[in-house]
């Protein structure tokens, strides 16, 4: 089983590897693109890791034998601080259906509880049936809220939420 650890300066380059793999593997699952993020400098990745390691945000990295195999981030909603927003979820194809995704979401839920959040919410692209099924299995349900997907006008994102 993979280990789950918070992203920080010490594992920022492993985070970079995982994030770039994620953007190549499932490009419509993220608001950014591989073309944009692959141009970031090492210093920018370190700064990004620092931002994720704050009072109102966190990101986790799944490692299997020190190789990155999953990522997830979360932050407290500015307008509704009792809501933690789950973002940037990805598990390597080699580790799907092995418990890594569940462990990453559980890490976010545990962190959200320490911040007195009562809800975890996320958006999922409408064509990502595998992710939708996964989130439903963890107790998330659709709220009915949608928004355009920024990188493809034919897709939209659907909000899902669960109480914690």
PDB file of C-alpha atoms in Angstrom:
ATOM      1  CA  UNK A   1       0.000   0.000   0.000  1.00  0.00           C
ATOM      2  CA  UNK A   2       1.180   3.484  -0.781  1.00  0.00           C
ATOM      3  CA  UNK A   3       2.013   5.965   1.946  1.00  0.00           C
ATOM      4  CA  UNK A   4       0.278   9.349   2.081  1.00  0.00           C
ATOM      5  CA  UNK A   5       2.224  12.454   3.067  1.00  0.00           C
ATOM      6  CA  UNK A   6       1.606  16.190   2.938  1.00  0.00           C
ATOM      7  CA  UNK A   7       3.236  17.995   0.026  1.00  0.00           C
ATOM      8  CA  UNK A   8       6.020  20.332   1.103  1.00  0.00           C
ATOM      9  CA  UNK A   9       9.423  21.542  -0.093  1.00  0.00           C
ATOM     10  CA  UNK A  10      11.006  18.141   0.621  1.00  0.00           C
ATOM     11  CA  UNK A  11       8.787  16.270  -1.828  1.00  0.00           C
ATOM     12  CA  UNK A  12       7.958  19.114  -4.249  1.00  0.00           C
ATOM     13  CA  UNK A  13       9.769  17.469  -7.152  1.00  0.00           C
ATOM     14  CA  UNK A  14       7.877  14.199  -6.621  1.00  0.00           C
ATOM     15  CA  UNK A  15       4.711  16.314  -6.611  1.00  0.00           C
ATOM     16  CA  UNK A  16       5.840  17.821  -9.927  1.00  0.00           C
ATOM     17  CA  UNK A  17       6.279  14.340 -11.427  1.00  0.00           C
ATOM     18  CA  UNK A  18       2.826  13.247 -10.254  1.00  0.00           C
ATOM     19  CA  UNK A  19       1.107  16.449 -11.375  1.00  0.00           C
ATOM     20  CA  UNK A  20       2.618  16.335 -14.866  1.00  0.00           C
ATOM     21  CA  UNK A  21       1.703  12.646 -15.207  1.00  0.00           C
ATOM     22  CA  UNK A  22      -1.832  13.488 -14.114  1.00  0.00           C
ATOM     23  CA  UNK A  23      -2.164  16.251 -16.691  1.00  0.00           C
ATOM     24  CA  UNK A  24      -1.027  13.869 -19.437  1.00  0.00           C
ATOM     25  CA  UNK A  25      -3.142  10.925 -18.228  1.00  0.00           C
ATOM     26  CA  UNK A  26      -6.474  12.707 -17.715  1.00  0.00           C
ATOM     27  CA  UNK A  27      -6.200  16.200 -19.206  1.00  0.00           C
ATOM     28  CA  UNK A  28      -9.912  17.025 -18.933  1.00  0.00           C
ATOM     29  CA  UNK A  29      -9.919  16.374 -15.189  1.00  0.00           C
ATOM     30  CA  UNK A  30      -7.938  19.531 -14.418  1.00  0.00           C
ATOM     31  CA  UNK A  31      -8.327  23.233 -14.994  1.00  0.00           C
ATOM     32  CA  UNK A  32      -4.697  23.578 -16.070  1.00  0.00           C
ATOM     33  CA  UNK A  33      -2.782  21.874 -18.879  1.00  0.00           C
ATOM     34  CA  UNK A  34       0.436  19.942 -19.282  1.00  0.00           C
ATOM     35  CA  UNK A  35       1.711  22.599 -21.719  1.00  0.00           C
ATOM     36  CA  UNK A  36       1.356  25.316 -19.067  1.00  0.00           C
ATOM     37  CA  UNK A  37       2.645  23.402 -16.063  1.00  0.00           C
ATOM     38  CA  UNK A  38       5.554  21.650 -17.759  1.00  0.00           C
ATOM     39  CA  UNK A  39       7.134  25.080 -18.269  1.00  0.00           C
ATOM     40  CA  UNK A  40       7.264  25.832 -14.532  1.00  0.00           C
ATOM     41  CA  UNK A  41      10.738  26.160 -13.042  1.00  0.00           C
ATOM     42  CA  UNK A  42      11.988  24.141 -10.083  1.00  0.00           C
ATOM     43  CA  UNK A  43      11.665  27.283  -7.955  1.00  0.00           C
ATOM     44  CA  UNK A  44       8.034  27.649  -8.992  1.00  0.00           C
ATOM     45  CA  UNK A  45       7.324  24.043  -7.944  1.00  0.00           C
ATOM     46  CA  UNK A  46       8.936  24.720  -4.558  1.00  0.00           C
ATOM     47  CA  UNK A  47       6.817  27.857  -4.125  1.00  0.00           C
ATOM     48  CA  UNK A  48       3.732  25.931  -5.116  1.00  0.00           C
ATOM     49  CA  UNK A  49       4.495  23.281  -2.497  1.00  0.00           C
ATOM     50  CA  UNK A  50       4.879  26.049   0.095  1.00  0.00           C
ATOM     51  CA  UNK A  51       1.448  27.468  -0.818  1.00  0.00           C
ATOM     52  CA  UNK A  52      -0.171  24.048  -0.415  1.00  0.00           C
ATOM     53  CA  UNK A  53       1.372  23.672   3.022  1.00  0.00           C
ATOM     54  CA  UNK A  54      -0.551  26.497   4.723  1.00  0.00           C
ATOM     55  CA  UNK A  55      -3.159  27.180   7.358  1.00  0.00           C
ATOM     56  CA  UNK A  56      -6.093  27.156   4.907  1.00  0.00           C
ATOM     57  CA  UNK A  57      -4.810  24.618   2.388  1.00  0.00           C
ATOM     58  CA  UNK A  58      -3.116  21.259   2.129  1.00  0.00           C
ATOM     59  CA  UNK A  59      -2.077  18.810  -0.555  1.00  0.00           C
ATOM     60  CA  UNK A  60      -1.135  15.169  -0.243  1.00  0.00           C
ATOM     61  CA  UNK A  61       1.137  12.927  -2.244  1.00  0.00           C
ATOM     62  CA  UNK A  62       0.772   9.147  -2.444  1.00  0.00           C
ATOM     63  CA  UNK A  63       4.089   7.314  -2.696  1.00  0.00           C
ATOM     64  CA  UNK A  64       4.716   3.656  -3.447  1.00  0.00           C
ATOM     65  CA  UNK A  65       8.351   2.698  -2.869  1.00  0.00           C
ATOM     66  CA  UNK A  66       9.155   6.427  -3.004  1.00  0.00           C
ATOM     67  CA  UNK A  67       7.561   6.754  -6.461  1.00  0.00           C
ATOM     68  CA  UNK A  68       4.636   9.194  -6.727  1.00  0.00           C
ATOM     69  CA  UNK A  69       1.352   7.481  -7.556  1.00  0.00           C
ATOM     70  CA  UNK A  70      -1.317   9.983  -6.531  1.00  0.00           C
ATOM     71  CA  UNK A  71      -2.096  13.539  -5.507  1.00  0.00           C
ATOM     72  CA  UNK A  72      -4.945  15.560  -4.040  1.00  0.00           C
ATOM     73  CA  UNK A  73      -5.338  19.068  -2.671  1.00  0.00           C
ATOM     74  CA  UNK A  74      -7.844  20.893  -0.525  1.00  0.00           C
ATOM     75  CA  UNK A  75      -8.513  24.397   0.724  1.00  0.00           C
ATOM     76  CA  UNK A  76     -11.119  26.086   2.861  1.00  0.00           C
ATOM     77  CA  UNK A  77     -13.685  28.032   0.869  1.00  0.00           C
ATOM     78  CA  UNK A  78     -13.222  31.774   1.483  1.00  0.00           C
ATOM     79  CA  UNK A  79     -16.953  32.567   1.604  1.00  0.00           C
ATOM     80  CA  UNK A  80     -17.905  29.423   3.511  1.00  0.00           C
ATOM     81  CA  UNK A  81     -14.956  28.294   5.691  1.00  0.00           C
ATOM     82  CA  UNK A  82     -16.936  25.294   6.961  1.00  0.00           C
ATOM     83  CA  UNK A  83     -16.576  23.890   3.420  1.00  0.00           C
ATOM     84  CA  UNK A  84     -13.343  22.229   2.331  1.00  0.00           C
ATOM     85  CA  UNK A  85     -12.868  22.087  -1.435  1.00  0.00           C
ATOM     86  CA  UNK A  86     -11.183  18.946  -2.790  1.00  0.00           C
ATOM     87  CA  UNK A  87      -9.122  19.614  -5.948  1.00  0.00           C
ATOM     88  CA  UNK A  88      -6.505  18.100  -8.230  1.00  0.00           C
ATOM     89  CA  UNK A  89      -7.325  14.476  -7.401  1.00  0.00           C
ATOM     90  CA  UNK A  90      -5.410  11.904  -9.422  1.00  0.00           C
ATOM     91  CA  UNK A  91      -4.241   8.317  -8.989  1.00  0.00           C
ATOM     92  CA  UNK A  92      -1.800   6.635 -11.376  1.00  0.00           C
ATOM     93  CA  UNK A  93      -3.448   3.985 -13.578  1.00  0.00           C
ATOM     94  CA  UNK A  94      -1.206   1.344 -11.992  1.00  0.00           C
ATOM     95  CA  UNK A  95      -2.676   2.139  -8.551  1.00  0.00           C
ATOM     96  CA  UNK A  96      -6.358   2.631  -9.323  1.00  0.00           C
ATOM     97  CA  UNK A  97      -8.761   0.406  -7.413  1.00  0.00           C
ATOM     98  CA  UNK A  98      -6.033  -0.347  -4.870  1.00  0.00           C
ATOM     99  CA  UNK A  99      -7.195   1.987  -2.082  1.00  0.00           C
ATOM    100  CA  UNK A 100      -4.864   4.888  -2.948  1.00  0.00           C
ATOM    101  CA  UNK A 101      -7.707   7.164  -4.044  1.00  0.00           C
ATOM    102  CA  UNK A 102      -9.718   6.375  -0.938  1.00  0.00           C
ATOM    103  CA  UNK A 103      -6.655   7.056   1.252  1.00  0.00           C
ATOM    104  CA  UNK A 104      -6.095  10.426  -0.437  1.00  0.00           C
ATOM    105  CA  UNK A 105      -9.724  11.479   0.041  1.00  0.00           C
ATOM    106  CA  UNK A 106      -9.603  10.289   3.661  1.00  0.00           C
ATOM    107  CA  UNK A 107      -6.503  12.426   4.222  1.00  0.00           C
ATOM    108  CA  UNK A 108      -8.432  15.462   2.951  1.00  0.00           C
ATOM    109  CA  UNK A 109     -11.454  14.634   5.125  1.00  0.00           C
ATOM    110  CA  UNK A 110      -9.233  14.189   8.198  1.00  0.00           C
ATOM    111  CA  UNK A 111      -7.517  17.534   7.502  1.00  0.00           C
ATOM    112  CA  UNK A 112     -10.884  19.246   6.927  1.00  0.00           C
ATOM    113  CA  UNK A 113     -12.135  18.006  10.295  1.00  0.00           C
ATOM    114  CA  UNK A 114      -9.117  19.572  12.026  1.00  0.00           C
ATOM    115  CA  UNK A 115     -10.190  22.870  10.432  1.00  0.00           C
ATOM    116  CA  UNK A 116     -13.783  22.467  11.693  1.00  0.00           C
ATOM    117  CA  UNK A 117     -15.148  21.971   8.194  1.00  0.00           C
ATOM    118  CA  UNK A 118     -18.516  20.244   7.989  1.00  0.00           C
ATOM    119  CA  UNK A 119     -18.627  19.643   4.243  1.00  0.00           C
ATOM    120  CA  UNK A 120     -16.191  18.494   1.561  1.00  0.00           C
ATOM    121  CA  UNK A 121     -17.096  19.566  -1.956  1.00  0.00           C
ATOM    122  CA  UNK A 122     -15.542  19.094  -5.367  1.00  0.00           C
ATOM    123  CA  UNK A 123     -16.240  19.491  -9.038  1.00  0.00           C
ATOM    124  CA  UNK A 124     -15.896  16.690 -11.533  1.00  0.00           C
ATOM    125  CA  UNK A 125     -15.925  16.957 -15.306  1.00  0.00           C
ATOM    126  CA  UNK A 126     -19.150  15.578 -16.784  1.00  0.00           C
ATOM    127  CA  UNK A 127     -17.347  12.996 -18.954  1.00  0.00           C
ATOM    128  CA  UNK A 128     -15.340  11.470 -16.086  1.00  0.00           C
ATOM    129  CA  UNK A 129     -17.659   8.560 -15.264  1.00  0.00           C
ATOM    130  CA  UNK A 130     -14.948   6.652 -13.375  1.00  0.00           C
ATOM    131  CA  UNK A 131     -14.359   9.576 -10.996  1.00  0.00           C
ATOM    132  CA  UNK A 132     -18.093  10.137 -10.540  1.00  0.00           C
ATOM    133  CA  UNK A 133     -18.583   6.482  -9.573  1.00  0.00           C
ATOM    134  CA  UNK A 134     -15.598   6.661  -7.223  1.00  0.00           C
ATOM    135  CA  UNK A 135     -16.846   9.813  -5.456  1.00  0.00           C
ATOM    136  CA  UNK A 136     -20.338   8.363  -5.130  1.00  0.00           C
ATOM    137  CA  UNK A 137     -18.850   5.277  -3.463  1.00  0.00           C
ATOM    138  CA  UNK A 138     -17.353   7.629  -0.849  1.00  0.00           C
ATOM    139  CA  UNK A 139     -20.679   9.286  -0.081  1.00  0.00           C
ATOM    140  CA  UNK A 140     -20.514  12.312  -2.383  1.00  0.00           C
ATOM    141  CA  UNK A 141     -23.653  13.345  -4.245  1.00  0.00           C
ATOM    142  CA  UNK A 142     -24.446  15.933  -6.897  1.00  0.00           C
ATOM    143  CA  UNK A 143     -25.662  19.332  -5.724  1.00  0.00           C
ATOM    144  CA  UNK A 144     -27.082  20.352  -9.100  1.00  0.00           C
ATOM    145  CA  UNK A 145     -24.556  23.179  -9.499  1.00  0.00           C
ATOM    146  CA  UNK A 146     -22.568  23.201 -12.733  1.00  0.00           C
ATOM    147  CA  UNK A 147     -20.020  25.455 -14.409  1.00  0.00           C
ATOM    148  CA  UNK A 148     -18.294  25.465 -17.781  1.00  0.00           C
ATOM    149  CA  UNK A 149     -15.090  23.470 -18.045  1.00  0.00           C
ATOM    150  CA  UNK A 150     -12.390  26.066 -18.837  1.00  0.00           C
ATOM    151  CA  UNK A 151     -10.459  24.078 -21.451  1.00  0.00           C
ATOM    152  CA  UNK A 152     -13.299  22.657 -23.580  1.00  0.00           C
ATOM    153  CA  UNK A 153     -16.561  24.480 -24.287  1.00  0.00           C
ATOM    154  CA  UNK A 154     -18.372  21.172 -24.877  1.00  0.00           C
ATOM    155  CA  UNK A 155     -17.769  19.969 -21.303  1.00  0.00           C
ATOM    156  CA  UNK A 156     -18.991  21.172 -17.926  1.00  0.00           C
ATOM    157  CA  UNK A 157     -18.082  20.528 -14.317  1.00  0.00           C
ATOM    158  CA  UNK A 158     -20.588  19.229 -11.787  1.00  0.00           C
ATOM    159  CA  UNK A 159     -20.389  19.956  -8.097  1.00  0.00           C
ATOM    160  CA  UNK A 160     -20.502  17.065  -5.639  1.00  0.00           C
ATOM    161  CA  UNK A 161     -20.565  17.304  -1.860  1.00  0.00           C
ATOM    162  CA  UNK A 162     -20.622  15.210   1.285  1.00  0.00           C
ATOM    163  CA  UNK A 163     -21.053  16.027   4.933  1.00  0.00           C
ATOM    164  CA  UNK A 164     -18.277  15.119   7.356  1.00  0.00           C
TER     165      UNK A 164
END
